[in-house]
mmCIF file of C-alpha atoms in Angstrom:
data_model
loop_
_atom_site.group_PDB
_atom_site.id
_atom_site.type_symbol
_atom_site.label_atom_id
_atom_site.label_comp_id
_atom_site.label_asym_id
_atom_site.label_seq_id
_atom_site.Cartn_x
_atom_site.Cartn_y
_atom_site.Cartn_z
ATOM 1 C CA MET A 1 -0.018 -0.252 0.078
ATOM 2 C CA ALA A 2 2.772 2.045 1.309
ATOM 3 C CA HIS A 3 4.482 1.665 -2.622
ATOM 4 C CA SER A 4 1.343 2.288 -4.069
ATOM 5 C CA ASN A 5 1.094 5.546 -2.391
ATOM 6 C CA LEU A 6 5.110 6.774 -3.223
ATOM 7 C CA ILE A 7 3.872 6.089 -7.222
ATOM 8 C CA ARG A 8 0.375 8.110 -6.823
ATOM 9 C CA TYR A 9 2.667 10.593 -5.132
ATOM 10 C CA PHE A 10 5.127 11.013 -7.643
ATOM 11 C CA ALA A 11 2.892 10.471 -10.832
ATOM 12 C CA LEU A 12 0.466 13.549 -8.637
ATOM 13 C CA THR A 13 3.590 15.972 -8.869
ATOM 14 C CA ALA A 14 5.171 14.970 -11.563
ATOM 15 C CA LEU A 15 1.194 16.079 -13.607
ATOM 16 C CA SER A 16 1.198 19.765 -11.015
ATOM 17 C CA GLY A 17 4.731 19.902 -12.735
ATOM 18 C CA SER A 18 3.306 19.745 -16.164
ATOM 19 C CA LEU A 19 0.067 21.798 -15.702
ATOM 20 C CA ALA A 20 2.424 24.083 -14.306
ATOM 21 C CA LEU A 21 4.942 24.903 -17.249
ATOM 22 C CA ALA A 22 2.007 24.597 -19.569
ATOM 23 C CA SER A 23 0.879 27.324 -17.686
ATOM 24 C CA PHE A 24 3.828 29.236 -17.256
ATOM 25 C CA ASN A 25 4.351 29.101 -21.306
ATOM 26 C CA ALA A 26 1.006 30.283 -22.324
ATOM 27 C CA VAL A 27 1.886 33.831 -20.496
ATOM 28 C CA ALA A 28 4.898 33.670 -21.631
ATOM 29 C CA TYR A 29 3.857 34.034 -25.336
ATOM 30 C CA GLU A 30 0.996 35.501 -24.506
ATOM 31 C CA SER A 31 2.868 38.529 -23.380
ATOM 32 C CA ASP A 32 5.445 38.046 -26.057
ATOM 33 C CA LEU A 33 1.656 38.410 -28.256
ATOM 34 C CA TYR A 34 0.283 41.714 -26.059
ATOM 35 C CA SER A 35 3.738 43.498 -27.297
ATOM 36 C CA LEU A 36 3.862 42.843 -30.450
ATOM 37 C CA LYS A 37 0.044 43.439 -31.409
ATOM 38 C CA ASN A 38 0.377 46.963 -29.692
ATOM 39 C CA ARG A 39 3.471 48.069 -31.811
ATOM 40 C CA TRP A 40 1.195 46.418 -35.001
ATOM 41 C CA GLU A 41 -1.231 48.764 -33.951
ATOM 42 C CA HIS A 42 0.879 51.630 -33.708
ATOM 43 C CA THR A 43 2.646 51.020 -36.574
ATOM 44 C CA VAL A 44 -0.490 50.896 -38.980
ATOM 45 C CA THR A 45 -2.563 53.701 -37.513
ATOM 46 C CA GLU A 46 0.326 56.153 -35.921
ATOM 47 C CA MET A 47 3.192 55.919 -38.021
ATOM 48 C CA PRO A 48 4.137 57.754 -41.036
ATOM 49 C CA GLU A 49 3.239 55.815 -44.024
ATOM 50 C CA SER A 50 7.399 56.266 -45.344
ATOM 51 C CA GLU A 51 8.306 54.432 -42.036
ATOM 52 C CA ARG A 52 5.638 51.714 -42.012
ATOM 53 C CA GLU A 53 7.782 49.099 -43.870
ATOM 54 C CA GLU A 54 10.711 49.026 -42.100
ATOM 55 C CA ALA A 55 8.926 49.189 -38.226
ATOM 56 C CA LEU A 56 7.105 45.643 -40.112
ATOM 57 C CA ASN A 57 10.002 44.450 -40.931
ATOM 58 C CA GLY A 58 11.401 43.970 -37.398
ATOM 59 C CA LEU A 59 7.943 42.505 -36.321
ATOM 60 C CA VAL A 60 8.080 40.302 -39.146
ATOM 61 C CA ASP A 61 11.039 38.801 -37.112
ATOM 62 C CA GLU A 62 10.118 38.757 -34.096
ATOM 63 C CA VAL A 63 6.675 37.332 -34.652
ATOM 64 C CA ASN A 64 8.546 34.067 -37.050
ATOM 65 C CA GLN A 65 10.185 33.365 -33.508
ATOM 66 C CA LEU A 66 7.877 33.106 -31.772
ATOM 67 C CA ALA A 67 5.541 31.229 -34.217
ATOM 68 C CA GLU A 68 8.807 28.823 -34.485
ATOM 69 C CA GLN A 69 8.453 28.272 -31.071
ATOM 70 C CA HIS A 70 4.551 27.639 -30.336
ATOM 71 C CA ARG A 71 4.039 26.342 -34.155
ATOM 72 C CA ASP A 72 -0.094 24.558 -32.581
ATOM 73 C CA GLU A 73 -0.858 27.735 -31.383
ATOM 74 C CA ALA A 74 -3.639 29.316 -33.456
ATOM 75 C CA GLU A 75 -3.493 32.991 -31.835
ATOM 76 C CA VAL A 76 0.675 32.931 -32.679
ATOM 77 C CA LEU A 77 -0.375 32.533 -35.820
ATOM 78 C CA VAL A 78 -3.345 34.134 -36.781
ATOM 79 C CA TRP A 79 -0.974 37.303 -35.285
ATOM 80 C CA LYS A 80 1.715 36.221 -37.795
ATOM 81 C CA GLY A 81 -0.595 36.030 -40.813
ATOM 82 C CA VAL A 82 -1.844 39.258 -39.549
ATOM 83 C CA ILE A 83 2.065 41.309 -39.539
ATOM 84 C CA LEU A 84 2.635 39.467 -42.456
ATOM 85 C CA ALA A 85 -0.214 40.968 -44.471
ATOM 86 C CA ALA A 86 0.349 43.932 -43.139
ATOM 87 C CA TYR A 87 4.161 44.553 -44.079
ATOM 88 C CA ALA A 88 3.518 42.585 -47.585
ATOM 89 C CA ARG A 89 1.269 45.702 -48.363
ATOM 90 C CA GLU A 90 3.331 48.220 -47.440
ATOM 91 C CA ARG A 91 6.312 46.392 -48.762
ATOM 92 C CA GLY A 92 4.454 46.369 -52.126
ATOM 93 C CA GLY A 93 5.408 45.143 -55.957
ATOM 94 C CA LEU A 94 6.590 41.092 -56.807
ATOM 95 C CA GLY A 95 9.088 41.720 -53.736
ATOM 96 C CA ALA A 96 6.121 41.310 -51.265
ATOM 97 C CA LEU A 97 5.143 38.141 -53.141
ATOM 98 C CA GLY A 98 6.869 35.532 -51.026
ATOM 99 C CA VAL A 99 5.724 37.174 -48.014
ATOM 100 C CA ALA A 100 1.822 37.617 -49.334
ATOM 101 C CA LYS A 101 2.379 33.848 -49.824
ATOM 102 C CA ASP A 102 4.362 32.807 -46.139
ATOM 103 C CA ALA A 103 1.306 34.993 -45.087
ATOM 104 C CA ARG A 104 -1.814 32.630 -46.557
ATOM 105 C CA ASP A 105 0.462 29.094 -45.766
ATOM 106 C CA THR A 106 0.173 30.493 -41.939
ATOM 107 C CA LEU A 107 -3.459 31.838 -41.765
ATOM 108 C CA GLU A 108 -4.528 28.256 -43.838
ATOM 109 C CA ARG A 109 -2.575 26.747 -40.654
ATOM 110 C CA ALA A 110 -4.213 28.665 -38.364
ATOM 111 C CA VAL A 111 -7.791 27.461 -38.933
ATOM 112 C CA GLU A 112 -6.718 24.210 -39.149
ATOM 113 C CA ILE A 113 -5.875 24.129 -35.878
ATOM 114 C CA ASP A 114 -8.677 26.795 -34.761
ATOM 115 C CA PRO A 115 -11.598 26.557 -37.189
ATOM 116 C CA GLN A 116 -12.971 30.405 -35.899
ATOM 117 C CA GLY A 117 -10.125 31.547 -36.935
ATOM 118 C CA ASN A 118 -9.024 33.707 -33.512
ATOM 119 C CA ASN A 119 -12.963 35.050 -33.639
ATOM 120 C CA GLY A 120 -12.589 35.771 -37.777
ATOM 121 C CA SER A 121 -9.811 37.488 -38.347
ATOM 122 C CA ALA A 122 -7.841 35.079 -39.836
ATOM 123 C CA TYR A 123 -10.633 34.932 -42.907
ATOM 124 C CA VAL A 124 -10.888 38.578 -43.302
ATOM 125 C CA THR A 125 -6.741 38.610 -43.657
ATOM 126 C CA LEU A 126 -6.995 35.626 -46.090
ATOM 127 C CA GLY A 127 -10.326 37.436 -48.080
ATOM 128 C CA ALA A 128 -7.548 40.556 -48.064
ATOM 129 C CA LEU A 129 -5.447 38.713 -49.663
ATOM 130 C CA TYR A 130 -6.648 36.785 -52.296
ATOM 131 C CA ASP A 131 -7.887 39.917 -52.631
ATOM 132 C CA ARG A 132 -5.176 41.809 -53.277
ATOM 133 C CA VAL A 133 -2.168 39.410 -54.823
ATOM 134 C CA PRO A 134 -2.496 39.404 -58.485
ATOM 135 C CA GLY A 135 -3.802 35.978 -59.757
ATOM 136 C CA GLY A 136 -3.083 34.066 -62.563
ATOM 137 C CA LEU A 137 0.305 32.336 -62.788
ATOM 138 C CA ILE A 138 2.887 34.328 -60.616
ATOM 139 C CA GLY A 139 0.189 34.667 -57.155
ATOM 140 C CA PHE A 140 -2.410 33.525 -55.994
ATOM 141 C CA GLY A 141 -5.195 35.794 -56.451
ATOM 142 C CA ASP A 142 -9.019 35.098 -56.476
ATOM 143 C CA SER A 143 -12.416 37.155 -56.654
ATOM 144 C CA ASP A 144 -14.487 33.686 -55.533
ATOM 145 C CA THR A 145 -12.531 32.692 -52.201
ATOM 146 C CA ALA A 146 -11.651 36.220 -51.317
ATOM 147 C CA ASP A 147 -15.409 36.316 -51.400
ATOM 148 C CA ASP A 148 -15.895 32.875 -49.337
ATOM 149 C CA MET A 149 -13.249 34.214 -46.752
ATOM 150 C CA PHE A 150 -14.959 36.797 -45.787
ATOM 151 C CA GLN A 151 -18.061 35.364 -45.744
ATOM 152 C CA ARG A 152 -17.307 33.649 -43.256
ATOM 153 C CA ALA A 153 -15.473 35.992 -41.241
ATOM 154 C CA LEU A 154 -19.025 37.793 -41.175
ATOM 155 C CA GLU A 155 -20.808 34.315 -39.920
ATOM 156 C CA ILE A 156 -18.458 34.543 -37.085
ATOM 157 C CA ARG A 157 -18.338 38.533 -36.332
ATOM 158 C CA PRO A 158 -21.210 40.172 -38.675
ATOM 159 C CA ASP A 159 -21.126 43.479 -36.817
ATOM 160 C CA GLY A 160 -17.256 43.384 -36.690
ATOM 161 C CA ILE A 161 -15.646 47.230 -38.120
ATOM 162 C CA ASP A 162 -12.931 45.483 -39.847
ATOM 163 C CA VAL A 163 -14.623 42.833 -41.487
ATOM 164 C CA ASN A 164 -17.820 44.282 -42.885
ATOM 165 C CA TYR A 165 -14.226 47.345 -44.494
ATOM 166 C CA TYR A 166 -12.594 44.931 -46.822
ATOM 167 C CA TYR A 167 -16.035 43.490 -47.802
ATOM 168 C CA ALA A 168 -17.445 46.753 -48.558
ATOM 169 C CA ALA A 169 -13.793 47.527 -50.059
ATOM 170 C CA PHE A 170 -13.280 44.428 -51.940
ATOM 171 C CA LEU A 171 -17.152 45.214 -52.675
ATOM 172 C CA GLN A 172 -16.549 48.478 -54.131
ATOM 173 C CA GLU A 173 -13.771 46.978 -56.389
ATOM 174 C CA GLU A 174 -15.602 44.728 -57.931
ATOM 175 C CA GLY A 175 -18.654 46.798 -59.104
ATOM 176 C CA ASN A 176 -20.740 46.100 -56.390
ATOM 177 C CA THR A 177 -21.700 49.596 -55.201
ATOM 178 C CA GLN A 178 -25.292 48.546 -53.574
ATOM 179 C CA ALA A 179 -23.526 46.228 -51.328
ATOM 180 C CA ALA A 180 -19.957 47.942 -50.816
ATOM 181 C CA ARG A 181 -22.914 50.641 -49.296
ATOM 182 C CA GLU A 182 -24.566 48.821 -47.493
ATOM 183 C CA HIS A 183 -21.097 46.740 -45.596
ATOM 184 C CA ALA A 184 -19.139 50.014 -45.617
ATOM 185 C CA GLN A 185 -22.459 51.118 -43.334
ATOM 186 C CA ARG A 186 -22.021 48.363 -41.076
ATOM 187 C CA ALA A 187 -18.872 49.250 -40.702
ATOM 188 C CA VAL A 188 -19.333 52.806 -39.476
ATOM 189 C CA ASP A 189 -21.814 51.818 -37.552
ATOM 190 C CA GLY A 190 -19.654 48.093 -35.909
ATOM 191 C CA SER A 191 -18.192 48.097 -32.202
ATOM 192 C CA ALA A 192 -14.488 48.181 -31.842
ATOM 193 C CA ARG A 193 -12.545 45.402 -30.001
ATOM 194 C CA GLU A 194 -11.074 46.224 -27.317
ATOM 195 C CA ASP A 195 -7.901 44.492 -27.723
ATOM 196 C CA ARG A 196 -7.623 46.484 -31.380
ATOM 197 C CA GLN A 197 -9.861 50.017 -30.802
ATOM 198 C CA GLN A 198 -7.398 52.029 -32.534
ATOM 199 C CA SER A 199 -7.131 49.782 -35.231
ATOM 200 C CA ASP A 200 -11.011 49.408 -36.513
ATOM 201 C CA GLU A 201 -11.700 53.329 -34.929
ATOM 202 C CA ALA A 202 -8.869 53.742 -38.021
ATOM 203 C CA LEU A 203 -10.662 51.587 -40.181
ATOM 204 C CA ARG A 204 -13.937 53.278 -39.018
ATOM 205 C CA ARG A 205 -12.838 56.551 -40.200
ATOM 206 C CA GLU A 206 -11.903 54.710 -43.817
ATOM 207 C CA ALA A 207 -15.510 53.482 -43.920
ATOM 208 C CA GLU A 208 -17.274 56.788 -43.578
ATOM 209 C CA ALA A 209 -14.547 58.099 -45.876
ATOM 210 C CA MET A 210 -15.812 55.166 -48.315
ATOM 211 C CA LEU A 211 -19.524 56.069 -47.726
ATOM 212 C CA GLY A 212 -19.060 59.883 -48.675
ATOM 213 C CA GLU A 213 -17.667 58.239 -51.950
ATOM 214 C CA LEU A 214 -20.351 55.969 -52.841
#
C-alpha cells in the first residue's frame, strides 16, 4: 500500500509540474504577443507611411521567432499572418509576393487548428490577401475565394468593423456599389474590439470616407 501511495504521489507531482509549465509557457507567449499586437497597431495607425515598412519588417522577425516556439498556437499563427500581410502590403510589388504567400499559408494553418480563426481575424486577412494579390501564374489572387473568406468572417463576427470595411472595399472593386455601401455602413455602425480599438476606429473613419465616395 505504501508503495502504491508513493507512485501516486510522484504521478500527481509530475502532473502538477506539467500543468504549471504549460501555464507558464502560455503566459510567456501571451506577454510577447500582447507587445507585438500593440506595436503592430501603433505602426499601422500612427506611424508615418515612410517608416512603416522598416518597422513591420522588425515585427516580422519577432513574430517568426514566436511562431517557431509555439507552432500549434492558433492565436500566434493568426498574428504572424496579420503582421506578414501588413508587411507585404507596405512592401508592395513582386518582392512582396513571397511574404504574402507565407501569410496565406500561416493563416490557413491557423484555421486548421482553430476553425474560428481567432474570432474571424484569420478569414478577414485571408480575404484581403486573395483580393489584393495578383492571380494567374505569378500569384494566388482569386475573387471567388476572397468572397468566401469574407463570408466566413461575417458568419463569425457580423458586426465587426474590420470585416465589413474590407468586404466593402472588395465589393467596391468588384463593382457592386449597393452591397459595398451596405457593408461600409455596417463598418461605421460596428463594434470596435477592446484589444484592437485604435485600428478598428481607424477603419471606421475609412468606412465613413468610403460612404462619401459611394
